[in-house]
Amino acid sequence: MRILMIAPPGAGKGTQGALIAAHFNIPHIATGELLRDHVARQTALGQAVQAYLDRGELVPDQIVLDMTREAIIAAKAAGGGYVLDGIPRNMEQARAAYEIGSELGMTADVALHLQADDAELTRRLLARAALEHRSDDTAEVIAQRLALYHEVTAPIIAWYRDRGILVSVDAMRSAPEVGREILADLEAMRPSLDHPPAQERLPLDMISLGEAFGATGSSR
Ligand code: AMP
């Protein structure tokens, strides 16, 4: 099972990603967690990305793509499944993640979209701020992260819908309820993923992806 998650901040991708990973016994590759770990350890990379995280901006694409490639190579060696959490975040990353997946024979089977409205997301993130003290869970930075999600991440969803791998889940409910639905949906898909009929796997149209987002795209 190879899954990527597209979700606004606060929709629960960390929680649900961990649940999916445990259920299918696959690695949970969370770019935000990997970056925060570098910041906590004050590695050279951590020092380079800290200001982006603090401001709620995207770190440069190449940094997260290099991390993702390394993690997908490890996932391949570990059995071939993965759940990607936090990438892709923009059109360039969607395209590059597909290229990495193709090269390694590890493209995603499912794009899992968690849907929730901004008021609920803001409420959850402010509640989390009181518990976890993440540098990017302040009201101002939350607003910036949500705006960025709508501007550069959400448009990617249509591309996965066109490809026929999109699964959308209502994430306005409690985490256990959302988790139960995700696992039920993924379990229902499992037999067809194990033996995918070729005609059901639509080829990816890289050109239309480029056109949909403009020639150069944005790495913000
Ligand atoms: P997350 O834990 O997924 O909410 O990510 C936290 C922060 O890490 C984001 O606000 C970005 O600054 C950075 N980040 C995580 N994933 C990516 C990505 N794919 N591209 C760029 N920045 C990212």
PDB file of C-alpha atoms and ligand atoms in Angstrom:
ATOM      1  CA  MET A   1       0.000   0.000   0.000  1.00  0.00           C
ATOM      2  CA  ARG A   2       1.534   3.312  -1.084  1.00  0.00           C
ATOM      3  CA  ILE A   3      -0.328   6.371   0.086  1.00  0.00           C
ATOM      4  CA  LEU A   4       0.291  10.085  -0.007  1.00  0.00           C
ATOM      5  CA  MET A   5      -1.730  12.477   2.096  1.00  0.00           C
ATOM      6  CA  ILE A   6      -2.903  15.929   1.138  1.00  0.00           C
ATOM      7  CA  ALA A   7      -4.385  17.845   4.017  1.00  0.00           C
ATOM      8  CA  PRO A   8      -4.384  21.335   5.458  1.00  0.00           C
ATOM      9  CA  PRO A   9      -2.536  21.929   8.729  1.00  0.00           C
ATOM     10  CA  GLY A  10      -4.635  20.683  11.640  1.00  0.00           C
ATOM     11  CA  ALA A  11      -6.628  18.119   9.637  1.00  0.00           C
ATOM     12  CA  GLY A  12      -4.881  15.268  11.427  1.00  0.00           C
ATOM     13  CA  LYS A  13      -2.412  13.960   8.880  1.00  0.00           C
ATOM     14  CA  GLY A  14       0.184  13.172  11.556  1.00  0.00           C
ATOM     15  CA  THR A  15      -2.328  11.186  13.625  1.00  0.00           C
ATOM     16  CA  GLN A  16      -3.931   9.440  10.680  1.00  0.00           C
ATOM     17  CA  GLY A  17      -0.574   8.840   8.993  1.00  0.00           C
ATOM     18  CA  ALA A  18       0.646   7.047  12.117  1.00  0.00           C
ATOM     19  CA  LEU A  19      -2.556   4.992  12.247  1.00  0.00           C
ATOM     20  CA  ILE A  20      -2.278   3.959   8.590  1.00  0.00           C
ATOM     21  CA  ALA A  21       1.409   3.106   9.009  1.00  0.00           C
ATOM     22  CA  ALA A  22       0.702   0.895  12.037  1.00  0.00           C
ATOM     23  CA  HIS A  23      -2.306  -0.779  10.390  1.00  0.00           C
ATOM     24  CA  PHE A  24      -0.504  -1.704   7.163  1.00  0.00           C
ATOM     25  CA  ASN A  25       2.926  -2.062   8.764  1.00  0.00           C
ATOM     26  CA  ILE A  26       4.508   0.477   6.425  1.00  0.00           C
ATOM     27  CA  PRO A  27       6.862   3.406   7.105  1.00  0.00           C
ATOM     28  CA  HIS A  28       5.331   6.785   7.952  1.00  0.00           C
ATOM     29  CA  ILE A  29       7.362   9.426   6.120  1.00  0.00           C
ATOM     30  CA  ALA A  30       6.453  12.828   7.576  1.00  0.00           C
ATOM     31  CA  THR A  31       8.463  15.676   6.070  1.00  0.00           C
ATOM     32  CA  GLY A  32       7.424  18.168   8.774  1.00  0.00           C
ATOM     33  CA  GLU A  33       8.567  15.746  11.500  1.00  0.00           C
ATOM     34  CA  LEU A  34      11.872  15.101   9.731  1.00  0.00           C
ATOM     35  CA  LEU A  35      12.472  18.845   9.427  1.00  0.00           C
ATOM     36  CA  ARG A  36      11.511  19.552  13.050  1.00  0.00           C
ATOM     37  CA  ASP A  37      13.895  16.803  14.139  1.00  0.00           C
ATOM     38  CA  HIS A  38      16.738  18.524  12.270  1.00  0.00           C
ATOM     39  CA  VAL A  39      15.813  21.841  13.903  1.00  0.00           C
ATOM     40  CA  ALA A  40      15.730  20.233  17.361  1.00  0.00           C
ATOM     41  CA  ARG A  41      19.163  18.696  16.804  1.00  0.00           C
ATOM     42  CA  GLN A  42      20.448  21.963  15.314  1.00  0.00           C
ATOM     43  CA  THR A  43      22.030  20.168  12.369  1.00  0.00           C
ATOM     44  CA  ALA A  44      23.265  22.315   9.470  1.00  0.00           C
ATOM     45  CA  LEU A  45      20.034  21.473   7.662  1.00  0.00           C
ATOM     46  CA  GLY A  46      17.996  22.316  10.758  1.00  0.00           C
ATOM     47  CA  GLN A  47      19.651  25.720  11.019  1.00  0.00           C
ATOM     48  CA  ALA A  48      19.000  26.344   7.330  1.00  0.00           C
ATOM     49  CA  VAL A  49      15.277  25.537   7.530  1.00  0.00           C
ATOM     50  CA  GLN A  50      14.307  26.858  10.960  1.00  0.00           C
ATOM     51  CA  ALA A  51      13.236  30.309   9.775  1.00  0.00           C
ATOM     52  CA  TYR A  52      10.940  28.811   7.106  1.00  0.00           C
ATOM     53  CA  LEU A  53       9.202  26.640   9.684  1.00  0.00           C
ATOM     54  CA  ASP A  54       8.887  29.513  12.161  1.00  0.00           C
ATOM     55  CA  ARG A  55       7.244  31.701   9.504  1.00  0.00           C
ATOM     56  CA  GLY A  56       4.949  28.950   8.200  1.00  0.00           C
ATOM     57  CA  GLU A  57       6.568  29.041   4.760  1.00  0.00           C
ATOM     58  CA  LEU A  58       7.576  26.097   2.629  1.00  0.00           C
ATOM     59  CA  VAL A  59      11.237  25.133   2.758  1.00  0.00           C
ATOM     60  CA  PRO A  60      12.939  24.908  -0.653  1.00  0.00           C
ATOM     61  CA  ASP A  61      11.618  22.005  -2.716  1.00  0.00           C
ATOM     62  CA  GLN A  62      15.006  20.355  -3.210  1.00  0.00           C
ATOM     63  CA  ILE A  63      15.489  19.868   0.530  1.00  0.00           C
ATOM     64  CA  VAL A  64      12.234  17.966   1.031  1.00  0.00           C
ATOM     65  CA  LEU A  65      12.612  16.073  -2.236  1.00  0.00           C
ATOM     66  CA  ASP A  66      16.066  14.806  -1.241  1.00  0.00           C
ATOM     67  CA  MET A  67      14.650  13.650   2.105  1.00  0.00           C
ATOM     68  CA  THR A  68      11.734  11.986   0.401  1.00  0.00           C
ATOM     69  CA  ARG A  69      13.884  10.162  -2.128  1.00  0.00           C
ATOM     70  CA  GLU A  70      16.071   8.776   0.646  1.00  0.00           C
ATOM     71  CA  ALA A  71      12.997   7.688   2.645  1.00  0.00           C
ATOM     72  CA  ILE A  72      11.347   6.042  -0.366  1.00  0.00           C
ATOM     73  CA  ILE A  73      14.530   4.107  -1.141  1.00  0.00           C
ATOM     74  CA  ALA A  74      14.485   2.850   2.466  1.00  0.00           C
ATOM     75  CA  ALA A  75      10.753   2.042   2.165  1.00  0.00           C
ATOM     76  CA  LYS A  76      11.420   0.012  -0.952  1.00  0.00           C
ATOM     77  CA  ALA A  77      14.049  -2.016   0.853  1.00  0.00           C
ATOM     78  CA  ALA A  78      11.647  -2.480   3.783  1.00  0.00           C
ATOM     79  CA  GLY A  79       8.884  -4.053   1.704  1.00  0.00           C
ATOM     80  CA  GLY A  80       7.550  -1.473  -0.732  1.00  0.00           C
ATOM     81  CA  GLY A  81       4.775   0.361   1.105  1.00  0.00           C
ATOM     82  CA  TYR A  82       4.734   3.866   2.580  1.00  0.00           C
ATOM     83  CA  VAL A  83       2.515   6.634   3.808  1.00  0.00           C
ATOM     84  CA  LEU A  84       3.786  10.058   2.822  1.00  0.00           C
ATOM     85  CA  ASP A  85       2.688  12.881   5.118  1.00  0.00           C
ATOM     86  CA  GLY A  86       3.443  16.482   4.208  1.00  0.00           C
ATOM     87  CA  ILE A  87       4.577  16.081   0.623  1.00  0.00           C
ATOM     88  CA  PRO A  88       3.667  17.054  -2.065  1.00  0.00           C
ATOM     89  CA  ARG A  89       2.839  20.621  -1.018  1.00  0.00           C
ATOM     90  CA  ASN A  90       2.903  22.294  -4.449  1.00  0.00           C
ATOM     91  CA  MET A  91       2.860  21.448  -8.129  1.00  0.00           C
ATOM     92  CA  GLU A  92       6.624  21.149  -8.496  1.00  0.00           C
ATOM     93  CA  GLN A  93       6.754  18.681  -5.621  1.00  0.00           C
ATOM     94  CA  ALA A  94       3.833  16.680  -7.045  1.00  0.00           C
ATOM     95  CA  ARG A  95       5.654  16.345 -10.331  1.00  0.00           C
ATOM     96  CA  ALA A  96       9.008  15.544  -8.709  1.00  0.00           C
ATOM     97  CA  ALA A  97       7.462  13.028  -6.277  1.00  0.00           C
ATOM     98  CA  TYR A  98       5.887  11.232  -9.213  1.00  0.00           C
ATOM     99  CA  GLU A  99       9.223  11.171 -11.019  1.00  0.00           C
ATOM    100  CA  ILE A 100      11.004   9.787  -7.961  1.00  0.00           C
ATOM    101  CA  GLY A 101       8.270   7.169  -7.573  1.00  0.00           C
ATOM    102  CA  SER A 102       8.436   6.178 -11.246  1.00  0.00           C
ATOM    103  CA  GLU A 103      12.189   5.862 -11.180  1.00  0.00           C
ATOM    104  CA  LEU A 104      12.052   3.608  -8.124  1.00  0.00           C
ATOM    105  CA  GLY A 105       8.918   1.673  -9.142  1.00  0.00           C
ATOM    106  CA  MET A 106       7.212   3.212  -6.088  1.00  0.00           C
ATOM    107  CA  THR A 107       4.504   5.609  -7.319  1.00  0.00           C
ATOM    108  CA  ALA A 108       1.561   6.193  -4.970  1.00  0.00           C
ATOM    109  CA  ASP A 109      -1.587   4.047  -5.276  1.00  0.00           C
ATOM    110  CA  VAL A 110      -3.777   6.399  -3.275  1.00  0.00           C
ATOM    111  CA  ALA A 111      -3.876  10.164  -2.728  1.00  0.00           C
ATOM    112  CA  LEU A 112      -5.746  10.580   0.548  1.00  0.00           C
ATOM    113  CA  HIS A 113      -7.315  13.993   0.972  1.00  0.00           C
ATOM    114  CA  LEU A 114      -8.459  15.068   4.447  1.00  0.00           C
ATOM    115  CA  GLN A 115     -11.048  17.837   4.288  1.00  0.00           C
ATOM    116  CA  ALA A 116     -11.872  20.323   7.045  1.00  0.00           C
ATOM    117  CA  ASP A 117     -12.817  23.984   7.138  1.00  0.00           C
ATOM    118  CA  ASP A 118     -10.490  26.778   8.217  1.00  0.00           C
ATOM    119  CA  ALA A 119     -12.402  27.710  11.372  1.00  0.00           C
ATOM    120  CA  GLU A 120     -12.157  24.148  12.706  1.00  0.00           C
ATOM    121  CA  LEU A 121      -8.512  23.826  11.667  1.00  0.00           C
ATOM    122  CA  THR A 122      -7.613  27.088  13.409  1.00  0.00           C
ATOM    123  CA  ARG A 123      -9.434  25.970  16.558  1.00  0.00           C
ATOM    124  CA  ARG A 124      -7.525  22.664  16.586  1.00  0.00           C
ATOM    125  CA  LEU A 125      -4.142  24.248  15.918  1.00  0.00           C
ATOM    126  CA  LEU A 126      -4.586  26.822  18.678  1.00  0.00           C
ATOM    127  CA  ALA A 127      -5.577  24.007  21.044  1.00  0.00           C
ATOM    128  CA  ARG A 128      -2.474  22.070  19.997  1.00  0.00           C
ATOM    129  CA  ALA A 129      -0.331  25.180  20.584  1.00  0.00           C
ATOM    130  CA  ALA A 130      -1.225  25.085  24.267  1.00  0.00           C
ATOM    131  CA  LEU A 131       0.001  21.477  24.521  1.00  0.00           C
ATOM    132  CA  GLU A 132       2.923  21.123  22.117  1.00  0.00           C
ATOM    133  CA  HIS A 133       4.442  24.614  21.853  1.00  0.00           C
ATOM    134  CA  ARG A 134       5.245  24.289  18.145  1.00  0.00           C
ATOM    135  CA  SER A 135       6.842  27.489  16.902  1.00  0.00           C
ATOM    136  CA  ASP A 136       4.398  27.612  13.966  1.00  0.00           C
ATOM    137  CA  ASP A 137       1.169  27.209  15.952  1.00  0.00           C
ATOM    138  CA  THR A 138       0.604  30.920  16.639  1.00  0.00           C
ATOM    139  CA  ALA A 139      -2.518  32.646  15.273  1.00  0.00           C
ATOM    140  CA  GLU A 140      -0.549  34.619  12.707  1.00  0.00           C
ATOM    141  CA  VAL A 141       1.520  31.696  11.423  1.00  0.00           C
ATOM    142  CA  ILE A 142      -1.536  29.415  11.351  1.00  0.00           C
ATOM    143  CA  ALA A 143      -3.287  31.921   9.062  1.00  0.00           C
ATOM    144  CA  GLN A 144      -0.223  31.997   6.804  1.00  0.00           C
ATOM    145  CA  ARG A 145      -0.046  28.169   6.632  1.00  0.00           C
ATOM    146  CA  LEU A 146      -3.748  27.890   5.782  1.00  0.00           C
ATOM    147  CA  ALA A 147      -3.459  30.563   3.079  1.00  0.00           C
ATOM    148  CA  LEU A 148      -0.491  28.747   1.585  1.00  0.00           C
ATOM    149  CA  TYR A 149      -2.406  25.471   1.632  1.00  0.00           C
ATOM    150  CA  HIS A 150      -5.307  26.980  -0.318  1.00  0.00           C
ATOM    151  CA  GLU A 151      -3.031  28.784  -2.736  1.00  0.00           C
ATOM    152  CA  VAL A 152      -0.452  26.157  -3.686  1.00  0.00           C
ATOM    153  CA  THR A 153      -1.367  22.771  -2.155  1.00  0.00           C
ATOM    154  CA  ALA A 154      -5.125  22.355  -2.630  1.00  0.00           C
ATOM    155  CA  PRO A 155      -4.954  22.784  -6.441  1.00  0.00           C
ATOM    156  CA  ILE A 156      -2.939  19.546  -6.668  1.00  0.00           C
ATOM    157  CA  ILE A 157      -6.019  17.577  -5.569  1.00  0.00           C
ATOM    158  CA  ALA A 158      -7.663  17.865  -8.998  1.00  0.00           C
ATOM    159  CA  TRP A 159      -4.653  16.243 -10.584  1.00  0.00           C
ATOM    160  CA  TYR A 160      -4.967  13.135  -8.411  1.00  0.00           C
ATOM    161  CA  ARG A 161      -8.715  13.063  -9.046  1.00  0.00           C
ATOM    162  CA  ASP A 162      -8.037  13.045 -12.807  1.00  0.00           C
ATOM    163  CA  ARG A 163      -5.568  10.238 -12.340  1.00  0.00           C
ATOM    164  CA  GLY A 164      -8.194   8.172 -10.546  1.00  0.00           C
ATOM    165  CA  ILE A 165      -6.331   7.684  -7.245  1.00  0.00           C
ATOM    166  CA  LEU A 166      -8.026  10.324  -5.065  1.00  0.00           C
ATOM    167  CA  VAL A 167      -9.820   9.306  -1.863  1.00  0.00           C
ATOM    168  CA  SER A 168     -11.441  12.222   0.017  1.00  0.00           C
ATOM    169  CA  VAL A 169     -12.433  11.896   3.642  1.00  0.00           C
ATOM    170  CA  ASP A 170     -14.400  14.305   5.835  1.00  0.00           C
ATOM    171  CA  ALA A 171     -11.937  15.194   8.607  1.00  0.00           C
ATOM    172  CA  MET A 172     -14.333  17.426  10.582  1.00  0.00           C
ATOM    173  CA  ARG A 173     -15.181  14.484  12.859  1.00  0.00           C
ATOM    174  CA  SER A 174     -13.205  13.084  15.786  1.00  0.00           C
ATOM    175  CA  ALA A 175      -9.835  11.466  15.072  1.00  0.00           C
ATOM    176  CA  PRO A 176     -11.081   7.901  15.838  1.00  0.00           C
ATOM    177  CA  GLU A 177     -14.085   8.342  13.529  1.00  0.00           C
ATOM    178  CA  VAL A 178     -11.920   9.704  10.713  1.00  0.00           C
ATOM    179  CA  GLY A 179      -9.397   6.922  11.271  1.00  0.00           C
ATOM    180  CA  ARG A 180     -12.062   4.219  11.054  1.00  0.00           C
ATOM    181  CA  GLU A 181     -13.316   5.582   7.748  1.00  0.00           C
ATOM    182  CA  ILE A 182      -9.813   5.869   6.294  1.00  0.00           C
ATOM    183  CA  LEU A 183      -8.923   2.284   7.193  1.00  0.00           C
ATOM    184  CA  ALA A 184     -12.258   0.995   5.859  1.00  0.00           C
ATOM    185  CA  ASP A 185     -11.752   2.861   2.560  1.00  0.00           C
ATOM    186  CA  LEU A 186      -8.161   1.660   2.213  1.00  0.00           C
ATOM    187  CA  GLU A 187      -9.043  -1.926   3.119  1.00  0.00           C
ATOM    188  CA  ALA A 188     -11.790  -1.873   0.488  1.00  0.00           C
ATOM    189  CA  MET A 189      -9.215  -0.825  -2.101  1.00  0.00           C
ATOM    190  CA  ARG A 190      -6.546  -3.291  -1.104  1.00  0.00           C
ATOM    191  CA  PRO A 191      -7.563  -6.220  -3.367  1.00  0.00           C
ATOM    192  CA  SER A 192      -7.534  -4.044  -6.487  1.00  0.00           C
ATOM    193  CA  LEU A 193      -4.178  -2.546  -5.507  1.00  0.00           C
ATOM    194  CA  ASP A 194      -2.597  -5.958  -5.111  1.00  0.00           C
ATOM    195  CA  HIS A 195      -3.662  -6.840  -8.679  1.00  0.00           C
ATOM    196  CA  PRO A 196      -4.347  -3.574 -10.478  1.00  0.00           C
ATOM    197  CA  PRO A 197      -6.056  -4.021 -13.842  1.00  0.00           C
ATOM    198  CA  ALA A 198      -3.907  -1.980 -16.224  1.00  0.00           C
ATOM    199  CA  GLN A 199      -6.835  -0.019 -17.658  1.00  0.00           C
ATOM    200  CA  GLU A 200      -7.792   1.238 -14.192  1.00  0.00           C
ATOM    201  CA  ARG A 201      -4.440   2.928 -13.652  1.00  0.00           C
ATOM    202  CA  LEU A 202      -4.651   6.084 -15.688  1.00  0.00           C
ATOM    203  CA  PRO A 203      -1.339   7.338 -17.033  1.00  0.00           C
ATOM    204  CA  LEU A 204      -0.155  10.540 -15.487  1.00  0.00           C
ATOM    205  CA  ASP A 205      -0.392  13.553 -17.718  1.00  0.00           C
ATOM    206  CA  MET A 206       2.619  15.654 -16.751  1.00  0.00           C
ATOM    207  CA  ILE A 207       1.950  18.198 -19.450  1.00  0.00           C
ATOM    208  CA  SER A 208      -1.560  19.013 -18.251  1.00  0.00           C
ATOM    209  CA  LEU A 209      -0.231  19.259 -14.720  1.00  0.00           C
ATOM    210  CA  GLY A 210       2.242  21.876 -15.875  1.00  0.00           C
ATOM    211  CA  GLU A 211      -0.451  23.734 -17.786  1.00  0.00           C
ATOM    212  CA  ALA A 212      -2.827  23.634 -14.855  1.00  0.00           C
ATOM    213  CA  PHE A 213      -0.326  25.444 -12.681  1.00  0.00           C
ATOM    214  CA  GLY A 214       1.409  27.652 -15.204  1.00  0.00           C
ATOM    215  CA  ALA A 215       4.686  26.964 -16.914  1.00  0.00           C
ATOM    216  CA  THR A 216       7.060  27.340 -13.982  1.00  0.00           C
ATOM    217  CA  GLY A 217       4.814  26.775 -10.962  1.00  0.00           C
ATOM    218  CA  SER A 218       5.538  28.061  -7.498  1.00  0.00           C
ATOM    219  CA  SER A 219       7.811  26.664  -4.845  1.00  0.00           C
ATOM    220  CA  ARG A 220       6.446  28.905  -2.089  1.00  0.00           C
TER     221      ARG A 220
HETATM  222  P1  AMP B   1       3.801  19.882   8.786  1.00  0.00           P
HETATM  223  O1  AMP B   1       4.295  19.179  10.004  1.00  0.00           O
HETATM  224  O2  AMP B   1       3.507  18.965   7.649  1.00  0.00           O
HETATM  225  O3  AMP B   1       2.664  20.825   9.102  1.00  0.00           O
HETATM  226  O4  AMP B   1       5.010  20.802   8.275  1.00  0.00           O
HETATM  227  C1  AMP B   1       5.547  21.804   9.104  1.00  0.00           C
HETATM  228  C2  AMP B   1       6.406  22.753   8.301  1.00  0.00           C
HETATM  229  O5  AMP B   1       7.480  22.019   7.699  1.00  0.00           O
HETATM  230  C3  AMP B   1       5.706  23.443   7.141  1.00  0.00           C
HETATM  231  O6  AMP B   1       4.977  24.599   7.532  1.00  0.00           O
HETATM  232  C4  AMP B   1       6.889  23.773   6.250  1.00  0.00           C
HETATM  233  O7  AMP B   1       7.610  24.878   6.758  1.00  0.00           O
HETATM  234  C5  AMP B   1       7.773  22.539   6.402  1.00  0.00           C
HETATM  235  N1  AMP B   1       7.432  21.487   5.404  1.00  0.00           N
HETATM  236  C6  AMP B   1       6.928  20.260   5.656  1.00  0.00           C
HETATM  237  N2  AMP B   1       6.763  19.579   4.519  1.00  0.00           N
HETATM  238  C7  AMP B   1       7.160  20.397   3.519  1.00  0.00           C
HETATM  239  C8  AMP B   1       7.212  20.292   2.115  1.00  0.00           C
HETATM  240  N3  AMP B   1       6.801  19.183   1.469  1.00  0.00           N
HETATM  241  N4  AMP B   1       7.695  21.338   1.410  1.00  0.00           N
HETATM  242  C9  AMP B   1       8.112  22.444   2.009  1.00  0.00           C
HETATM  243  N5  AMP B   1       8.065  22.641   3.337  1.00  0.00           N
HETATM  244  C10 AMP B   1       7.602  21.629   4.103  1.00  0.00           C
END
